[in-house]
JSON list of C-alpha atoms in Angstrom, two decimals:
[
{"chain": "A", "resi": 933, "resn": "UNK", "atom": "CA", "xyz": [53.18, 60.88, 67.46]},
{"chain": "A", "resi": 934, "resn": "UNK", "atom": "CA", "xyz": [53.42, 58.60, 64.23]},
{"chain": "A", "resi": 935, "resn": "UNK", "atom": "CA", "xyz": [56.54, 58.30, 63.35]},
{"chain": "A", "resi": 936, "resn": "UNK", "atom": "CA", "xyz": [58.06, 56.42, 59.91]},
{"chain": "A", "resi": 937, "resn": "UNK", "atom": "CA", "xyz": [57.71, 52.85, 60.80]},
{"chain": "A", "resi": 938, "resn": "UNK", "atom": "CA", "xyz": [54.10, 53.91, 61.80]},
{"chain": "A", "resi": 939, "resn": "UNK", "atom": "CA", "xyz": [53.51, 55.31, 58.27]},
{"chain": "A", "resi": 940, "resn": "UNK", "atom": "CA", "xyz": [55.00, 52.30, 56.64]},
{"chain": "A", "resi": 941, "resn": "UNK", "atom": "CA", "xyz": [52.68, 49.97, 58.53]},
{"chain": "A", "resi": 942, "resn": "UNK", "atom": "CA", "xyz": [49.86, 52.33, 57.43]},
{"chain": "A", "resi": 943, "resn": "UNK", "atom": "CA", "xyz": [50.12, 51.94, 53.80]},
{"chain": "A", "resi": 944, "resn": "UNK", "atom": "CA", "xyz": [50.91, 48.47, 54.04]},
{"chain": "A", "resi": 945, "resn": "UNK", "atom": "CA", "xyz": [47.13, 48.07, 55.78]},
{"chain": "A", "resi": 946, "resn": "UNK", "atom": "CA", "xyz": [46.22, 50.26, 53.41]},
{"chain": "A", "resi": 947, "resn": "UNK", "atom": "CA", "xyz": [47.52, 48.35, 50.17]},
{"chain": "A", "resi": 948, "resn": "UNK", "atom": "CA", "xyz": [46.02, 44.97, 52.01]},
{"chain": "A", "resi": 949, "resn": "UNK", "atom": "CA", "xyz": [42.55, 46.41, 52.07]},
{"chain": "A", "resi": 950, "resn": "UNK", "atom": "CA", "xyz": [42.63, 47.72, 48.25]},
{"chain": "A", "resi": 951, "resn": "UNK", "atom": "CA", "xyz": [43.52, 44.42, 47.45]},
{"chain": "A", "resi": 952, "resn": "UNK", "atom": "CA", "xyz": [40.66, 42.63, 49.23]},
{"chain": "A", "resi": 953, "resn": "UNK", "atom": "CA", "xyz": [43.56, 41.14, 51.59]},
{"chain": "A", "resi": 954, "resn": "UNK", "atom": "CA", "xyz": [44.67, 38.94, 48.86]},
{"chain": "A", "resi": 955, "resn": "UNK", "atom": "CA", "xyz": [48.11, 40.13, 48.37]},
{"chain": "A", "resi": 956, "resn": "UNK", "atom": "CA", "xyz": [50.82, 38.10, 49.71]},
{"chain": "A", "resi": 957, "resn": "UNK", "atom": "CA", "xyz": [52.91, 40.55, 52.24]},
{"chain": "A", "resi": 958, "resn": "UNK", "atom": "CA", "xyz": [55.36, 42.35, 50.92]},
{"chain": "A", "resi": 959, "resn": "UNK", "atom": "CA", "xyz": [53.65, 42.50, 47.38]},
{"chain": "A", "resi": 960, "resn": "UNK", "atom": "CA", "xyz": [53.18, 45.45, 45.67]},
{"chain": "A", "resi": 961, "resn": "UNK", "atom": "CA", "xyz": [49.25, 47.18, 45.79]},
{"chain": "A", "resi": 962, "resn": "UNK", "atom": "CA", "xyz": [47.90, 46.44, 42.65]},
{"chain": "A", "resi": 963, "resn": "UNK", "atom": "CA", "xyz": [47.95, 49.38, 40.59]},
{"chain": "A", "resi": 964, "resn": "UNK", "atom": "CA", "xyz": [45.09, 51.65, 39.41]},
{"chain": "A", "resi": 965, "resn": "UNK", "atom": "CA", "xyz": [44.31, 55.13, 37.79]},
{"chain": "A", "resi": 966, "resn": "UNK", "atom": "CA", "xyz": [41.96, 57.29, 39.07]},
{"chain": "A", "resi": 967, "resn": "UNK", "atom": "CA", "xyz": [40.67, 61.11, 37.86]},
{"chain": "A", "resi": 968, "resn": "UNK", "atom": "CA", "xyz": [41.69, 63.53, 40.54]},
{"chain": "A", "resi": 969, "resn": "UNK", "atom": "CA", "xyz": [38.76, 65.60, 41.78]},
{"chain": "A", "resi": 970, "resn": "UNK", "atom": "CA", "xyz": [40.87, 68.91, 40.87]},
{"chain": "A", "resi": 971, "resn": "UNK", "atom": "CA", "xyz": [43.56, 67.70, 38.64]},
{"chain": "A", "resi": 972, "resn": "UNK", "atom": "CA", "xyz": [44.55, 65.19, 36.02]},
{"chain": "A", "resi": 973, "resn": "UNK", "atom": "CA", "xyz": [44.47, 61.61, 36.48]},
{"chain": "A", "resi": 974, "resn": "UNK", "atom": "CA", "xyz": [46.73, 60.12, 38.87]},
{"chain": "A", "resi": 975, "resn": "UNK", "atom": "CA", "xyz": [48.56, 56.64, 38.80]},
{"chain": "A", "resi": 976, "resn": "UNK", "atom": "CA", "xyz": [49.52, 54.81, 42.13]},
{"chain": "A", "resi": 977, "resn": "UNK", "atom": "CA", "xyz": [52.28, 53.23, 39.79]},
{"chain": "A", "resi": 978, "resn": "UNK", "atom": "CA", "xyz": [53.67, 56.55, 39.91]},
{"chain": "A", "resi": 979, "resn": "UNK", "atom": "CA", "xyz": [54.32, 56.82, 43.64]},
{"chain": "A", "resi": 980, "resn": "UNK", "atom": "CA", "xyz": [56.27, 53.69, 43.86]},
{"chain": "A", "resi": 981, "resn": "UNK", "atom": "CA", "xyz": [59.41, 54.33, 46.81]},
{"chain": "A", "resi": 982, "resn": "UNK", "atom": "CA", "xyz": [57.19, 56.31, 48.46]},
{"chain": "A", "resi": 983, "resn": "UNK", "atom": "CA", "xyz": [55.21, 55.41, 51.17]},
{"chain": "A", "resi": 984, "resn": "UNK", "atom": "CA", "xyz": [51.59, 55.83, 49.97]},
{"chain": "A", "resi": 985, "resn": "UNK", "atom": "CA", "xyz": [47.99, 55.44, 52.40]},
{"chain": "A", "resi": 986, "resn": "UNK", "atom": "CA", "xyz": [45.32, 54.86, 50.50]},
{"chain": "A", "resi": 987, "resn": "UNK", "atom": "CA", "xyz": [42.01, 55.96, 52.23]},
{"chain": "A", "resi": 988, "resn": "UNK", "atom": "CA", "xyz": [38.76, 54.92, 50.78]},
{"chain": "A", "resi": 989, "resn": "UNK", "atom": "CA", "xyz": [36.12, 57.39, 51.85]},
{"chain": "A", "resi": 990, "resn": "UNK", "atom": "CA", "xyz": [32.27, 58.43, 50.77]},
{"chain": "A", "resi": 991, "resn": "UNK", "atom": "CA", "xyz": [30.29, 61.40, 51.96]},
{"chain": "A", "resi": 992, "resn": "UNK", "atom": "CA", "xyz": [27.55, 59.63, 53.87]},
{"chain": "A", "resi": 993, "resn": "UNK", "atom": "CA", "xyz": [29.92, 57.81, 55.77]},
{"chain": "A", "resi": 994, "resn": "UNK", "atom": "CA", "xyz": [30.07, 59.31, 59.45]},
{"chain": "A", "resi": 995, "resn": "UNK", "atom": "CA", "xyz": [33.29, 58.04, 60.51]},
{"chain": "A", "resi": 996, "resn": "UNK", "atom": "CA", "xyz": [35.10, 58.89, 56.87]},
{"chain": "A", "resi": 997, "resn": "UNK", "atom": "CA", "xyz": [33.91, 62.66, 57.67]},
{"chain": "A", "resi": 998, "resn": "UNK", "atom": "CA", "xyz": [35.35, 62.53, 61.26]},
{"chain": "A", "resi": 999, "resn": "UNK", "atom": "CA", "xyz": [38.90, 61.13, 59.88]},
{"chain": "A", "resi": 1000, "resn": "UNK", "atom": "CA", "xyz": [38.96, 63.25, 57.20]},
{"chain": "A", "resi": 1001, "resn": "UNK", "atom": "CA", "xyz": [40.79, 66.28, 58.91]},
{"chain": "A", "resi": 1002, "resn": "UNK", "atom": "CA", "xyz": [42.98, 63.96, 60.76]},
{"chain": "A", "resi": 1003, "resn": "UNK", "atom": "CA", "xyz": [44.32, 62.70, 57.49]},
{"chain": "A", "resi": 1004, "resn": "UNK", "atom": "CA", "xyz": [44.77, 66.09, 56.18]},
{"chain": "A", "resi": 1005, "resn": "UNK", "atom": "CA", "xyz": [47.00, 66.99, 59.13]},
{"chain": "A", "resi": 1006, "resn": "UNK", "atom": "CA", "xyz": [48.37, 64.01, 58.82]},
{"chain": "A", "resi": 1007, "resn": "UNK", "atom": "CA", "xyz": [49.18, 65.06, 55.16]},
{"chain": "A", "resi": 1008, "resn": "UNK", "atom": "CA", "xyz": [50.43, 68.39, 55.78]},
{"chain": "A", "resi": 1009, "resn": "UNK", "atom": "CA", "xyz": [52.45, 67.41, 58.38]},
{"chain": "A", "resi": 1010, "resn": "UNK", "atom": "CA", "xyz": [54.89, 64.57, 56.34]},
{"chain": "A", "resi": 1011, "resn": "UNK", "atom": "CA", "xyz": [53.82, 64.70, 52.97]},
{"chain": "A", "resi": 1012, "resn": "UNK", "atom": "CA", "xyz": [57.51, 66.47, 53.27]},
{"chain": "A", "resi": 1013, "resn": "UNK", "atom": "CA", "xyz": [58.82, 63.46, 54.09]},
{"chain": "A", "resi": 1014, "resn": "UNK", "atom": "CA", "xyz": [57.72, 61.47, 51.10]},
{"chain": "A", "resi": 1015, "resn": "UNK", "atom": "CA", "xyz": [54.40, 60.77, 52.53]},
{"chain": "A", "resi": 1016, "resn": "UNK", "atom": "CA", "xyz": [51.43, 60.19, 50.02]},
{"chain": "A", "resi": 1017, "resn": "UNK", "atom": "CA", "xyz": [47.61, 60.10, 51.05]},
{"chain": "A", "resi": 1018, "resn": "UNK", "atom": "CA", "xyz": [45.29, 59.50, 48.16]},
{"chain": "A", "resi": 1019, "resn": "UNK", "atom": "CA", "xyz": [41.98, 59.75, 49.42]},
{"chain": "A", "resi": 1020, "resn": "UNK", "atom": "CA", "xyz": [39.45, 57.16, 46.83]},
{"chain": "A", "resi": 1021, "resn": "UNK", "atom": "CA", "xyz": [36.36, 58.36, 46.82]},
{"chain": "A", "resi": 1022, "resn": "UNK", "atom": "CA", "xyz": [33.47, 56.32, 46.08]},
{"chain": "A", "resi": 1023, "resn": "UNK", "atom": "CA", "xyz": [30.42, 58.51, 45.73]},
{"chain": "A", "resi": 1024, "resn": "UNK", "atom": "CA", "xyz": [28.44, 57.83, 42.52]},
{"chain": "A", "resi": 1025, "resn": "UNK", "atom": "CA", "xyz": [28.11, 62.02, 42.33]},
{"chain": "A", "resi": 1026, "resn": "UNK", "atom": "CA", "xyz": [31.90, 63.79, 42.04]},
{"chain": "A", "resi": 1027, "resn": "UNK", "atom": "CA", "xyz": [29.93, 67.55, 43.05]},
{"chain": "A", "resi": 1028, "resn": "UNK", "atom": "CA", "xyz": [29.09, 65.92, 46.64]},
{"chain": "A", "resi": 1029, "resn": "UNK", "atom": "CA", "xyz": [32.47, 64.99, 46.91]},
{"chain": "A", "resi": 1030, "resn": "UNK", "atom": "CA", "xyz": [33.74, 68.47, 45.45]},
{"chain": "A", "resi": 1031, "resn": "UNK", "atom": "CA", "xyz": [31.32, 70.06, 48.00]},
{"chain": "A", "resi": 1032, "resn": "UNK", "atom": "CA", "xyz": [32.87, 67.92, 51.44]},
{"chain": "A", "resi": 1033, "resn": "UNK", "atom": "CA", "xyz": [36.41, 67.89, 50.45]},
{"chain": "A", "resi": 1034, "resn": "UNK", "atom": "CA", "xyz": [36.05, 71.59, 49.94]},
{"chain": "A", "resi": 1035, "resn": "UNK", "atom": "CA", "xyz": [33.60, 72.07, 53.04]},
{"chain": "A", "resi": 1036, "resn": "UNK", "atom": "CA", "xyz": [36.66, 70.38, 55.16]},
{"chain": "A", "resi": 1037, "resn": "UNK", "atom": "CA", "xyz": [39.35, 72.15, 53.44]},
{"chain": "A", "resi": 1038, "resn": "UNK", "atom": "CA", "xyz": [41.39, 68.65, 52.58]},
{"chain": "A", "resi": 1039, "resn": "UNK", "atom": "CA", "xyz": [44.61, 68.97, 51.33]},
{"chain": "A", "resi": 1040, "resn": "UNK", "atom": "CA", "xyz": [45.56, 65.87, 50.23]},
{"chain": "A", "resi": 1041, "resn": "UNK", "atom": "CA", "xyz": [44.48, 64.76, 46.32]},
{"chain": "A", "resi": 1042, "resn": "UNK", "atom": "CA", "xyz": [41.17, 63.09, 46.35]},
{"chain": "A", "resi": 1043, "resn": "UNK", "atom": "CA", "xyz": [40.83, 60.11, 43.80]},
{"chain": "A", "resi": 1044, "resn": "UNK", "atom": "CA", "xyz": [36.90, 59.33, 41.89]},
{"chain": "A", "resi": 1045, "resn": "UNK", "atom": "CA", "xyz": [35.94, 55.87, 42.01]},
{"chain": "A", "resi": 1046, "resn": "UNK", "atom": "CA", "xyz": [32.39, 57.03, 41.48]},
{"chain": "A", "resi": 1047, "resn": "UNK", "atom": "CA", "xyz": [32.07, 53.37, 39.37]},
{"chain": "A", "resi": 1048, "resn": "UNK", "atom": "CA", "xyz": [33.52, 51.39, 42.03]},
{"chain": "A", "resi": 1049, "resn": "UNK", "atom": "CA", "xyz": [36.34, 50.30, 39.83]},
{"chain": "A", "resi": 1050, "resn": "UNK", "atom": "CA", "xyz": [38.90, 50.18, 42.51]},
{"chain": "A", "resi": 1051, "resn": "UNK", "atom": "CA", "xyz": [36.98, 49.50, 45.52]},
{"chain": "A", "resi": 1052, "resn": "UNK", "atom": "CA", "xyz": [34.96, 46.41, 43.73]},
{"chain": "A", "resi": 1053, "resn": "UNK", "atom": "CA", "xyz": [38.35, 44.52, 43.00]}
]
């Protein structure tokens, strides 16, 4: 079972590896907006105080597609909690993401990054 302090240490990885493991610990993830595959733009700014993993992901990645329904029970199951999981996609084509997220039924709000602006920095 993951429990809180597992979360935490999660999104810390996970704000480490979106910043190219630059960031000093305990620094905040650099912020970024993204267009939401079914929904406005979102603003990791905006989920400051919670904890937030941030999973980068593309379709023709084999292990993305295996941990992709992990991470969506992994959603369901806290996101009561105050648990955020933005998954970044990074296909250059937002209709083969559309088509997998929907294929998997994910539940958690999937982020375009289809010009590598947040992956590349």
């Amino acid at each position: 079972m993951i429990d809180r302090r597992h979360l935490i240490a999660l999104a810390m990885l996970a704000a480490a590896g979106a910043a190219n493991a630059k960031a000093a610990p305990n620094a905040q993830a650099p912020d970024f907006t993204l267009r939401q595959l079914n929904g406005p733009n979102l603003r990791l700014g905006e989920q400051r105080g919670r904890v937030v993993l941030v999973n980068f992901w593309a379709t023709w990645c084999g292990p993305c597609r295996v941990e992709l329904p992990h991470l969506s029970r992994l959603h369901d199951k806290y996101r009561g909690s105050g648990f955020v999981l933005l998954g970044v996609n990074i296909d250059e084509d937002p209709n083969v993401a559309k088509a997998l997220a929907g294929k998997l039924g994910l539940t958690f709000p999937v982020l375009l990054d289809s010009k590598k602006e947040v992956v590349g920095s």
